[in-house]
Amino acid sequence: MIDVRELKTRTEEIRKNIENRFMNVDLDQILADQDKRSALMQETETLRAKRNENAQKMKGKLDSDARKALIDEGKAIKDKLTEVEAEFNEIDKKFMDEARTIPNYTHPDAPIGKEDKDSLAIKFFGEPTKFSFKAKDHVQLGEELDILDFDNGAKVAGQKFYYIKNKGVILQMALERYAMDIVVKHGFTPFITPDIAKEEILNGIGFNPRGAESNIYTIEGTGTCLVGTAEITLGGYYSGEIIPKDKLPIKMTGLSHCFRREAGGAGQYSKGLYRVHQFSKLEMFIYCLPEESDKYHQEILSIEEEIFQGLGLPYRIVDTATGDLGAPAYRKFDIEAWMPGRGDEGEYGEVTSTSNCTDYQARSLNIRYRDDDGKPKFVHMLNGTAVALSRAIVAILENYQNEDGSITIPPALVPYCGFDRITK
RNA sequence: GGAGAGAUGUCCGAGUGGUCGAAGGAGCCGGACUCGAAAUCCGGUGUAGUGCUUUGCAUUACCGAGGGUUCGAAUCCCUCUCUCUCCGCCA
């Protein structure tokens, strides 16, 4: 969340930012509740001070009349305090819930706009793949090659679940190792993380586990959820801690399963592996000093490029428009790989996403470092996809297909696969 | 899953209702001593809020988390989380 003290000092900036992001946040209501909360907080503290003073007076020996008078006074204070505290707690919860809905500030260079199409393509790599034959999509390719099985996935687990089979399994493992090797080479510590996290961690990262529109599976009666990304488990790793400054930056990379409800996510653009309830992903995560987060955001993006360039996949980089940024993100870059089977004649489809969340998550999760002045300060936190296995497989199958329906393995993956072609 | 033990400041550790924001020790910072260092001695040293006459003063909260009892809770009661030991089960 943002620093609520800045509601007073940066009011108009916050108001404008909410507008730019096209969010439904009633800032005036929040400001009014903040004033109410403030007044009740002071009243509560005054009463507590009186209570403490009253208790202090009773430490020594007293005659019974004096003691009784003090006890009566204490009781009266207690009754009043109980009442005021209840009022304060109510407005405090309301205010904090409201304040949490305020989005992070936005990088001044992020394009302003409401939708996908307002995002800015800032770089292209390669040319969209051309075929001398009619290109198939990955669903058809995968089923004909017997490496993807959606029908039995649906039968056993439900719609949008799938089995990966045969050389498809090896291809996914090869991709994992390929990406892992590149990321580790750049100094990231590898992790395999839990696939489950507590709701408080989800909330701190900026995911809402509740509500009809939530993308998160909650596990009934446990206070935990299935993670939608290792961003959650990597970002929760240092929650509540003060990190020594000389340990920063901390670079982590985590492999996890990702579970997403994707309610209402059906349709042509979501078919096959593109949008599924479960997939595996290798995620990068960085904790760093505030002044360095822009730099590390670029570093994550360049590692993502290295991974996709190494695979020989054409892609473009998109600077996400304000209206499409998640609340925690200060700025976000997506890599969209060319997917020949998408739409009628192929389209770019998102394969990675990297966000600089500045101190927004760190404040909610209370993750700080000790600065040179001895004071703890919030770290900046960044995340980025190294490789989302399901979507990378979409791009590989569709770009590396041959006329006979076989798939050529990208050269960089051959050493990891042990074969160079998938055939019927 | 069952039984038991535990969780206190940067760390170790004392504390079973008021004199406890918390003994003692270690560490760290400053000073004395020293040619310098070590040892020794002296002083300081948590976090997050709030208010104000804002490089300070006052005040509130924080002893795993949340609730309760009480005029008053680190201390008593309840729930939960985590750690350790033993048993069970298991990859």
Coordinates of C-alpha atoms (C1' of nucleotides) in Angstrom, one line a residue:
Chain A
M1 CA 0.0 0.0 0.0
I2 CA 1.0 3.6 -0.2
D3 CA 2.1 5.7 2.8
V4 CA -1.2 7.0 4.2
R5 CA 0.6 10.1 5.5
E6 CA 1.0 11.1 1.9
L7 CA -2.8 11.4 1.5
K8 CA -2.4 14.8 3.1
T9 CA 0.8 15.9 1.4
R10 CA 0.4 14.5 -2.1
T11 CA -3.4 14.6 -2.4
E12 CA -3.7 15.9 -5.9
E13 CA -1.0 13.7 -7.3
I14 CA -2.8 10.7 -5.8
R15 CA -6.1 11.8 -7.2
K16 CA -4.6 12.3 -10.7
N17 CA -3.0 8.9 -10.6
I18 CA -6.2 7.2 -9.7
E19 CA -7.8 8.9 -12.7
N20 CA -5.0 7.9 -15.0
R21 CA -5.4 4.3 -14.0
F22 CA -9.2 4.5 -14.4
M23 CA -9.8 3.0 -11.0
N24 CA -12.9 3.3 -8.9
V25 CA -11.5 4.8 -5.7
D26 CA -13.4 7.4 -3.7
L27 CA -10.5 9.5 -2.5
D28 CA -12.7 12.1 -0.7
Q29 CA -14.4 9.5 1.3
I30 CA -11.0 8.1 2.3
L31 CA -9.8 11.5 3.3
A32 CA -12.9 12.1 5.4
D33 CA -12.4 8.7 7.1
Q34 CA -8.8 9.5 7.8
D35 CA -9.8 12.7 9.7
K36 CA -12.4 10.7 11.7
R37 CA -9.8 8.1 12.5
S38 CA -7.3 10.7 13.6
A39 CA -9.7 12.3 16.0
L40 CA -10.7 9.0 17.5
M41 CA -7.1 7.9 17.8
Q42 CA -6.3 11.0 19.8
E43 CA -9.3 10.5 22.0
T44 CA -8.3 6.9 22.6
E45 CA -4.8 7.8 23.5
T46 CA -5.8 10.5 25.9
L47 CA -8.0 8.0 27.7
R48 CA -5.3 5.5 27.8
A49 CA -2.9 8.1 29.3
K50 CA -5.5 8.7 32.0
R51 CA -5.9 5.0 32.7
N52 CA -2.2 4.6 33.1
E53 CA -1.9 7.6 35.4
N54 CA -4.7 6.2 37.5
A55 CA -3.0 2.8 37.7
Q56 CA 0.3 4.5 38.7
K57 CA -1.4 6.1 41.7
M58 CA -2.4 2.8 43.1
K59 CA 1.1 1.3 43.3
G60 CA 1.9 2.2 46.9
K61 CA 0.0 1.7 50.2
L62 CA -3.3 3.6 50.3
D63 CA -6.1 3.7 52.8
S64 CA -9.2 1.9 51.7
D65 CA -11.3 5.0 51.0
A66 CA -8.6 6.4 48.7
R67 CA -8.2 3.1 47.0
K68 CA -11.9 2.7 46.4
A69 CA -12.1 6.2 44.9
L70 CA -9.3 5.4 42.5
I71 CA -10.8 2.1 41.5
D72 CA -14.1 3.7 40.8
E73 CA -12.4 6.4 38.7
G74 CA -10.5 3.6 36.9
K75 CA -13.7 1.8 36.1
A76 CA -15.3 4.9 34.7
I77 CA -12.2 5.5 32.4
K78 CA -12.3 1.9 31.4
D79 CA -16.0 2.0 30.3
K80 CA -15.4 5.2 28.3
L81 CA -12.2 3.7 26.8
T82 CA -14.0 0.5 25.7
E83 CA -16.6 2.6 24.0
V84 CA -14.2 4.9 22.2
E85 CA -11.9 2.0 21.2
A86 CA -14.8 0.2 19.5
E87 CA -15.5 3.3 17.5
F88 CA -11.9 3.7 16.6
N89 CA -11.5 0.1 15.5
E90 CA -14.4 0.3 13.3
I91 CA -13.2 3.5 11.4
D92 CA -9.6 2.2 11.5
K93 CA -10.5 -1.0 9.7
K94 CA -12.7 0.9 7.2
F95 CA -10.0 3.4 6.5
M96 CA -7.2 0.9 6.1
D97 CA -9.3 -1.3 3.8
E98 CA -10.0 1.8 1.7
A99 CA -6.4 2.9 1.7
R100 CA -5.2 -0.5 0.5
T101 CA -7.3 0.1 -2.7
I102 CA -5.2 3.2 -3.6
P103 CA -2.8 2.2 -6.4
N104 CA 0.9 2.8 -6.3
Y105 CA 2.3 5.9 -7.9
T106 CA 3.2 5.6 -11.6
H107 CA 6.5 6.1 -13.4
P108 CA 6.4 9.4 -15.2
D109 CA 7.3 7.7 -18.5
A110 CA 4.5 5.1 -18.4
P111 CA 2.0 5.7 -21.2
I112 CA -1.3 7.0 -20.0
G113 CA -4.4 5.2 -21.3
K114 CA -7.2 2.9 -20.4
E115 CA -6.7 -0.3 -22.3
D116 CA -4.3 -2.8 -23.8
K117 CA -4.1 -0.9 -27.0
D118 CA -2.9 2.3 -25.2
S119 CA 0.2 0.4 -24.2
L120 CA 3.3 1.3 -26.1
A121 CA 5.3 -1.2 -28.1
I122 CA 8.9 0.1 -27.5
K123 CA 11.0 -2.5 -29.2
F124 CA 10.7 -5.3 -31.8
F125 CA 13.0 -8.3 -32.1
G126 CA 12.8 -10.5 -35.2
E127 CA 10.1 -10.6 -37.8
P128 CA 6.8 -12.5 -37.4
T129 CA 7.5 -16.1 -38.6
K130 CA 6.3 -16.8 -42.2
F131 CA 5.3 -20.2 -43.5
S132 CA 4.9 -21.5 -47.0
F133 CA 1.9 -23.5 -45.7
K134 CA -1.1 -22.9 -43.6
A135 CA 0.2 -22.7 -40.0
K136 CA -1.6 -24.7 -37.3
D137 CA -2.2 -23.6 -33.7
H138 CA -0.5 -25.3 -30.8
V139 CA -3.6 -27.1 -29.8
Q140 CA -3.8 -29.0 -33.1
L141 CA 0.0 -29.5 -33.2
G142 CA 0.2 -30.7 -29.6
E143 CA -2.7 -33.2 -30.0
E144 CA -1.6 -34.6 -33.3
L145 CA 1.9 -35.1 -31.9
D146 CA 0.4 -36.7 -28.7
I147 CA 2.4 -34.3 -26.5
L148 CA -0.7 -32.3 -25.2
D149 CA -4.0 -33.8 -24.0
F150 CA -6.8 -31.4 -23.2
D151 CA -9.6 -33.9 -23.4
N152 CA -8.4 -36.1 -20.5
G153 CA -7.4 -33.0 -18.6
A154 CA -11.0 -31.8 -18.8
K155 CA -12.3 -35.2 -17.9
V156 CA -10.1 -35.7 -14.8
A157 CA -9.6 -32.1 -13.5
G158 CA -12.1 -29.9 -15.4
Q159 CA -12.0 -27.4 -18.2
K160 CA -8.7 -25.6 -18.8
F161 CA -6.6 -28.5 -17.3
Y162 CA -4.3 -30.5 -19.5
Y163 CA -1.8 -33.3 -19.5
I164 CA 1.6 -32.9 -21.1
K165 CA 2.9 -36.1 -22.5
N166 CA 5.9 -37.8 -24.2
K167 CA 8.5 -35.4 -25.6
G168 CA 6.3 -32.5 -24.5
V169 CA 7.4 -33.3 -20.9
I170 CA 11.0 -33.3 -21.8
L171 CA 10.6 -30.0 -23.7
Q172 CA 9.1 -28.4 -20.6
M173 CA 11.9 -29.6 -18.4
A174 CA 14.4 -28.5 -20.9
L175 CA 12.9 -25.0 -20.9
E176 CA 13.0 -24.9 -17.1
R177 CA 16.7 -25.8 -17.0
Y178 CA 17.6 -23.5 -20.0
A179 CA 16.0 -20.5 -18.3
M180 CA 17.3 -21.4 -14.9
D181 CA 20.8 -21.6 -16.2
I182 CA 20.6 -18.1 -17.7
V183 CA 19.0 -16.5 -14.6
V184 CA 21.5 -18.2 -12.2
K185 CA 24.3 -17.0 -14.4
H186 CA 23.1 -13.4 -13.7
G187 CA 23.5 -14.0 -9.9
F188 CA 20.0 -15.1 -8.9
T189 CA 19.7 -17.7 -6.2
P190 CA 17.5 -20.5 -7.3
F191 CA 14.5 -21.7 -5.2
I192 CA 11.6 -24.1 -5.6
T193 CA 8.9 -22.4 -3.5
P194 CA 5.7 -23.6 -1.8
D195 CA 2.7 -23.7 -4.0
I196 CA 0.5 -22.5 -1.1
A197 CA 0.7 -19.2 0.8
K198 CA -1.2 -17.5 3.6
E199 CA -3.8 -15.0 2.8
E200 CA -1.9 -12.2 4.6
I201 CA 1.0 -12.7 2.2
L202 CA -1.3 -12.7 -0.8
N203 CA -2.8 -9.4 0.5
G204 CA 0.6 -7.9 1.1
I205 CA 1.8 -8.7 -2.4
G206 CA -1.4 -7.1 -3.7
F207 CA -3.6 -10.1 -4.6
N208 CA -7.1 -10.3 -3.3
P209 CA -8.0 -13.9 -2.4
R210 CA -11.7 -13.0 -1.8
G211 CA -14.5 -12.0 -4.0
A212 CA -16.1 -13.3 -7.2
E213 CA -13.6 -11.6 -9.5
S214 CA -10.6 -13.0 -7.6
N215 CA -8.2 -15.1 -9.7
I216 CA -7.0 -17.0 -6.6
Y217 CA -8.0 -20.5 -5.4
T218 CA -8.5 -20.4 -1.6
I219 CA -8.3 -23.5 0.5
E220 CA -11.3 -23.6 2.6
G221 CA -10.9 -23.4 6.4
T222 CA -7.1 -23.0 6.3
G223 CA -6.5 -19.3 5.7
T224 CA -4.2 -20.3 2.8
C225 CA -4.4 -20.1 -1.0
L226 CA -2.9 -21.8 -4.0
V227 CA -0.3 -19.3 -5.4
G228 CA -0.9 -17.8 -8.8
T229 CA 2.8 -17.0 -9.1
A230 CA 6.1 -17.5 -7.2
E231 CA 6.1 -13.7 -6.9
I232 CA 3.9 -14.3 -3.8
T233 CA 6.2 -16.8 -2.1
L234 CA 9.4 -15.0 -3.1
G235 CA 8.0 -11.6 -2.0
G236 CA 6.8 -13.1 1.3
Y237 CA 10.2 -14.6 2.0
Y238 CA 11.5 -11.6 3.9
S239 CA 8.2 -10.3 5.3
G240 CA 8.6 -8.5 8.6
E241 CA 12.4 -8.4 8.4
I242 CA 15.0 -5.7 8.4
I243 CA 17.6 -6.6 5.8
P244 CA 21.2 -5.4 6.3
K245 CA 21.9 -2.9 3.7
D246 CA 25.0 -4.6 2.4
K247 CA 22.9 -7.7 1.6
L248 CA 21.0 -5.7 -1.1
P249 CA 20.3 -6.3 -3.8
I250 CA 18.8 -9.8 -3.1
K251 CA 18.1 -11.6 -6.3
M252 CA 16.0 -14.7 -6.2
T253 CA 14.5 -17.0 -8.8
G254 CA 11.7 -19.4 -8.0
L255 CA 10.1 -22.3 -9.8
S256 CA 6.5 -23.0 -8.7
H257 CA 3.2 -24.2 -10.0
C258 CA 0.8 -21.4 -10.6
F259 CA -2.9 -21.8 -10.1
R260 CA -5.5 -19.3 -11.5
R261 CA -9.2 -19.4 -11.5
E262 CA -9.5 -17.4 -14.7
A263 CA -13.2 -16.9 -14.2
G264 CA -14.7 -15.6 -17.5
G265 CA -11.5 -16.1 -19.4
A266 CA -12.9 -18.3 -22.2
G267 CA -12.7 -17.5 -25.9
Q268 CA -10.6 -17.6 -29.0
Y269 CA -7.7 -15.7 -27.4
S270 CA -7.6 -18.0 -24.4
K271 CA -7.6 -21.3 -26.0
G272 CA -5.4 -24.2 -25.4
L273 CA -2.4 -23.6 -23.2
Y274 CA -2.6 -19.9 -23.4
R275 CA -4.9 -19.4 -20.5
V276 CA -5.1 -22.4 -18.1
H277 CA -5.8 -23.1 -14.4
Q278 CA -2.5 -24.6 -13.7
F279 CA 1.0 -24.1 -15.2
S280 CA 4.6 -23.9 -14.1
K281 CA 6.7 -20.8 -14.1
L282 CA 10.2 -19.7 -13.3
E283 CA 10.0 -16.2 -11.7
M284 CA 12.7 -13.6 -10.9
F285 CA 12.5 -11.4 -7.9
I286 CA 14.7 -8.6 -6.6
Y287 CA 14.8 -6.7 -3.3
C288 CA 16.9 -3.5 -3.7
L289 CA 17.6 0.0 -2.5
P290 CA 14.9 2.6 -3.7
E291 CA 17.4 4.5 -5.9
E292 CA 18.3 1.3 -7.8
S293 CA 14.9 -0.1 -8.7
D294 CA 14.7 1.4 -12.2
K295 CA 18.1 0.0 -13.0
Y296 CA 17.1 -3.5 -11.8
H297 CA 13.8 -3.3 -13.7
Q298 CA 15.8 -2.9 -16.9
E299 CA 18.1 -5.7 -15.9
I300 CA 15.2 -8.1 -15.4
L301 CA 13.8 -7.1 -18.8
S302 CA 17.1 -7.7 -20.5
I303 CA 17.4 -11.2 -19.0
E304 CA 13.9 -11.9 -20.3
E305 CA 15.0 -10.8 -23.7
E306 CA 18.1 -12.9 -23.5
I307 CA 15.9 -16.0 -22.7
F308 CA 13.6 -15.3 -25.7
Q309 CA 16.3 -14.3 -28.1
G310 CA 18.1 -17.5 -27.2
L311 CA 15.0 -19.4 -28.2
G312 CA 14.9 -17.6 -31.5
L313 CA 11.4 -16.3 -31.0
P314 CA 10.2 -13.0 -32.5
Y315 CA 8.8 -10.7 -29.9
R316 CA 8.0 -7.1 -29.0
I317 CA 8.3 -5.3 -25.7
V318 CA 5.3 -3.4 -24.4
D319 CA 5.4 -0.5 -21.9
T320 CA 2.1 -1.1 -20.1
A321 CA -0.5 1.7 -20.1
T322 CA -1.6 3.2 -16.8
G323 CA -5.1 1.7 -17.0
D324 CA -3.6 -1.8 -17.4
L325 CA -1.2 -1.7 -14.5
G326 CA -1.9 -3.7 -11.4
A327 CA -2.3 -1.6 -8.3
P328 CA 1.2 -2.5 -6.9
A329 CA 3.0 -1.8 -10.1
Y330 CA 4.9 1.5 -10.6
R331 CA 5.8 0.4 -14.1
K332 CA 5.4 -2.8 -16.1
F333 CA 7.0 -4.2 -19.2
D334 CA 5.6 -7.2 -21.0
I335 CA 7.3 -9.3 -23.6
E336 CA 4.8 -10.5 -26.2
A337 CA 6.1 -13.4 -28.4
W338 CA 4.8 -13.9 -31.9
M339 CA 2.3 -16.7 -32.0
P340 CA 1.4 -17.8 -35.5
G341 CA -1.6 -19.8 -34.4
R342 CA -3.2 -16.9 -32.5
G343 CA -6.1 -15.1 -34.3
D344 CA -6.5 -15.5 -38.0
E345 CA -2.9 -14.8 -39.2
G346 CA -0.9 -14.9 -36.0
E347 CA -0.6 -12.2 -33.3
Y348 CA 1.7 -11.3 -30.4
G349 CA 0.8 -12.9 -27.1
E350 CA 2.1 -12.1 -23.7
V351 CA 4.8 -14.4 -22.4
T352 CA 6.5 -12.4 -19.7
S353 CA 5.8 -9.5 -17.5
T354 CA 8.1 -7.5 -15.2
S355 CA 6.9 -5.0 -12.6
N356 CA 8.7 -2.5 -10.5
C357 CA 6.5 -2.3 -7.4
T358 CA 8.7 0.2 -5.6
D359 CA 7.9 0.2 -1.8
Y360 CA 4.2 -0.6 -2.3
Q361 CA 4.5 -4.3 -1.4
A362 CA 7.3 -3.7 1.1
R363 CA 5.1 -1.4 3.2
S364 CA 2.3 -3.9 3.4
L365 CA 4.7 -6.8 4.2
N366 CA 6.9 -4.6 6.4
I367 CA 10.2 -5.4 4.6
R368 CA 12.9 -2.9 5.3
Y369 CA 16.7 -2.3 5.3
R370 CA 18.7 -0.3 7.7
D371 CA 20.0 2.9 6.0
D372 CA 23.3 4.6 6.7
D373 CA 21.5 7.0 9.2
G374 CA 20.5 3.9 11.2
K375 CA 16.8 4.2 10.3
P376 CA 14.9 1.3 8.8
K377 CA 13.5 2.1 5.4
F378 CA 11.3 0.2 3.0
V379 CA 13.0 -1.8 0.2
H380 CA 11.9 -1.7 -3.4
M381 CA 10.6 -5.0 -4.8
L382 CA 10.6 -6.1 -8.4
N383 CA 9.3 -9.2 -10.1
G384 CA 9.6 -10.6 -13.6
T385 CA 8.8 -13.8 -15.5
A386 CA 11.9 -15.8 -16.5
V387 CA 9.7 -18.3 -18.3
A388 CA 6.1 -19.2 -18.1
L389 CA 6.3 -22.8 -19.3
S390 CA 2.9 -23.1 -20.8
R391 CA 3.1 -19.9 -22.9
A392 CA 6.7 -20.5 -24.0
I393 CA 5.5 -23.9 -25.3
V394 CA 2.7 -22.2 -27.2
A395 CA 5.3 -19.9 -28.9
I396 CA 7.8 -22.7 -29.6
L397 CA 5.3 -25.1 -31.1
E398 CA 3.7 -22.5 -33.3
N399 CA 6.9 -20.8 -34.5
Y400 CA 8.9 -24.0 -34.9
Q401 CA 6.3 -26.1 -36.7
N402 CA 7.1 -27.8 -40.0
E403 CA 4.8 -28.5 -42.9
D404 CA 4.5 -32.2 -41.9
G405 CA 3.3 -31.2 -38.4
S406 CA 6.6 -31.9 -36.7
I407 CA 8.4 -29.5 -34.4
T408 CA 12.0 -28.5 -34.7
I409 CA 13.5 -28.0 -31.3
P410 CA 15.1 -24.5 -30.9
P411 CA 18.9 -25.1 -31.1
A412 CA 19.5 -23.7 -27.6
L413 CA 17.2 -26.4 -26.1
V414 CA 18.6 -29.4 -28.0
P415 CA 21.4 -30.0 -25.4
Y416 CA 18.7 -30.0 -22.7
C417 CA 16.2 -32.1 -24.6
G418 CA 18.6 -34.7 -26.1
F419 CA 16.6 -34.6 -29.4
D420 CA 16.1 -32.0 -32.1
R421 CA 12.7 -32.8 -33.4
I422 CA 9.3 -33.9 -32.2
T423 CA 7.5 -36.1 -34.8
K424 CA 4.4 -38.2 -34.8
Chain B
rG1 C1' -2.7 -37.1 13.8
rG2 C1' -1.5 -37.8 19.6
rA3 C1' 1.4 -36.3 24.1
rG4 C1' 4.7 -32.8 26.2
rA5 C1' 8.1 -28.3 26.3
rG6 C1' 8.8 -23.6 24.6
rA7 C1' 8.4 -18.4 21.9
rU8 C1' 10.9 -11.8 26.0
rG9 C1' 15.0 -6.1 22.8
rU10 C1' 20.5 -6.9 17.6
rC11 C1' 21.8 -11.7 20.3
rC12 C1' 21.9 -14.7 24.9
rG13 C1' 18.8 -14.5 29.0
rA14 C1' 15.9 -13.0 34.0
rG15 C1' 11.2 -11.8 35.1
rU16 C1' 4.0 -15.6 38.1
rG17 C1' -0.6 -8.9 38.8
rG18 C1' 1.3 -2.4 40.2
rU19 C1' 8.2 -0.1 41.8
rC20 C1' 8.7 -3.4 34.0
rG21 C1' 10.1 -0.6 28.0
rA22 C1' 11.5 -4.6 30.8
rA23 C1' 17.4 -7.2 35.4
rG24 C1' 22.1 -9.2 33.9
rG25 C1' 25.5 -10.4 30.0
rA26 C1' 27.2 -10.0 24.9
rG27 C1' 27.4 -6.8 20.7
rC28 C1' 27.4 -1.9 18.8
rC29 C1' 28.4 3.7 19.3
rG30 C1' 30.9 7.6 22.2
rG31 C1' 34.4 8.9 26.0
rA32 C1' 38.5 8.0 29.8
rC33 C1' 43.1 5.4 30.2
rU34 C1' 47.3 4.2 26.3
rC35 C1' 52.6 6.1 21.8
rG36 C1' 48.8 2.9 19.7
rA37 C1' 46.0 -1.5 20.6
rA38 C1' 44.0 -5.1 24.0
rA39 C1' 42.2 -5.2 28.9
rU40 C1' 39.6 -2.1 32.3
rC41 C1' 36.3 1.9 33.6
rC42 C1' 32.2 5.6 32.5
rG43 C1' 28.0 6.9 29.4
rG44 C1' 24.7 5.8 25.4
rU45 C1' 22.2 2.2 22.4
rG46 C1' 14.7 -1.0 20.1
rU47 C1' 10.4 -0.3 16.7
rA48 C1' 5.9 2.1 15.0
rG49 C1' 2.4 6.1 15.7
rU50 C1' 0.3 10.7 17.5
rG51 C1' 0.5 15.9 19.4
rC52 C1' 3.2 20.2 20.0
rU53 C1' 6.1 26.0 21.3
rU54 C1' 9.7 20.1 16.0
rU55 C1' 17.3 19.0 15.4
rG56 C1' 13.6 18.8 21.1
rC57 C1' 9.6 17.7 24.6
rA58 C1' 5.2 15.0 25.8
rU59 C1' 2.3 10.9 24.9
rU60 C1' 0.3 5.9 22.9
rA61 C1' 1.2 1.0 21.4
rC62 C1' 4.5 -3.2 21.0
rC63 C1' 7.5 -9.2 25.7
rG64 C1' 5.0 -14.9 18.9
rA65 C1' -0.5 -13.3 17.0
rG66 C1' -5.5 -12.4 18.3
rG67 C1' -9.3 -12.1 22.0
rG68 C1' -10.7 -12.1 27.5
rU69 C1' -10.3 -11.1 33.0
rU70 C1' -8.7 -6.7 36.1
rC71 C1' -8.8 -0.1 38.5
rG72 C1' -4.0 -2.1 36.5
rA73 C1' -1.3 -7.8 32.4
rA74 C1' 5.3 -9.7 29.8
rU75 C1' 2.9 -12.1 34.2
rC76 C1' -3.9 -15.0 34.9
rC77 C1' -7.6 -17.3 31.1
rC78 C1' -9.1 -18.7 25.9
rU79 C1' -8.0 -19.4 20.6
rC80 C1' -4.4 -19.6 16.9
rU81 C1' 0.7 -19.7 14.7
rC82 C1' 5.5 -21.3 14.8
rU83 C1' 9.8 -24.1 17.0
rC84 C1' 11.7 -28.4 19.8
rU85 C1' 11.2 -33.6 22.0
rC86 C1' 8.6 -38.3 21.9
rC87 C1' 4.8 -41.6 19.6
rG88 C1' 2.0 -42.7 15.2
rC89 C1' 1.8 -42.4 9.7
rC90 C1' 4.2 -41.9 5.4
rA91 C1' 7.2 -40.3 -0.2

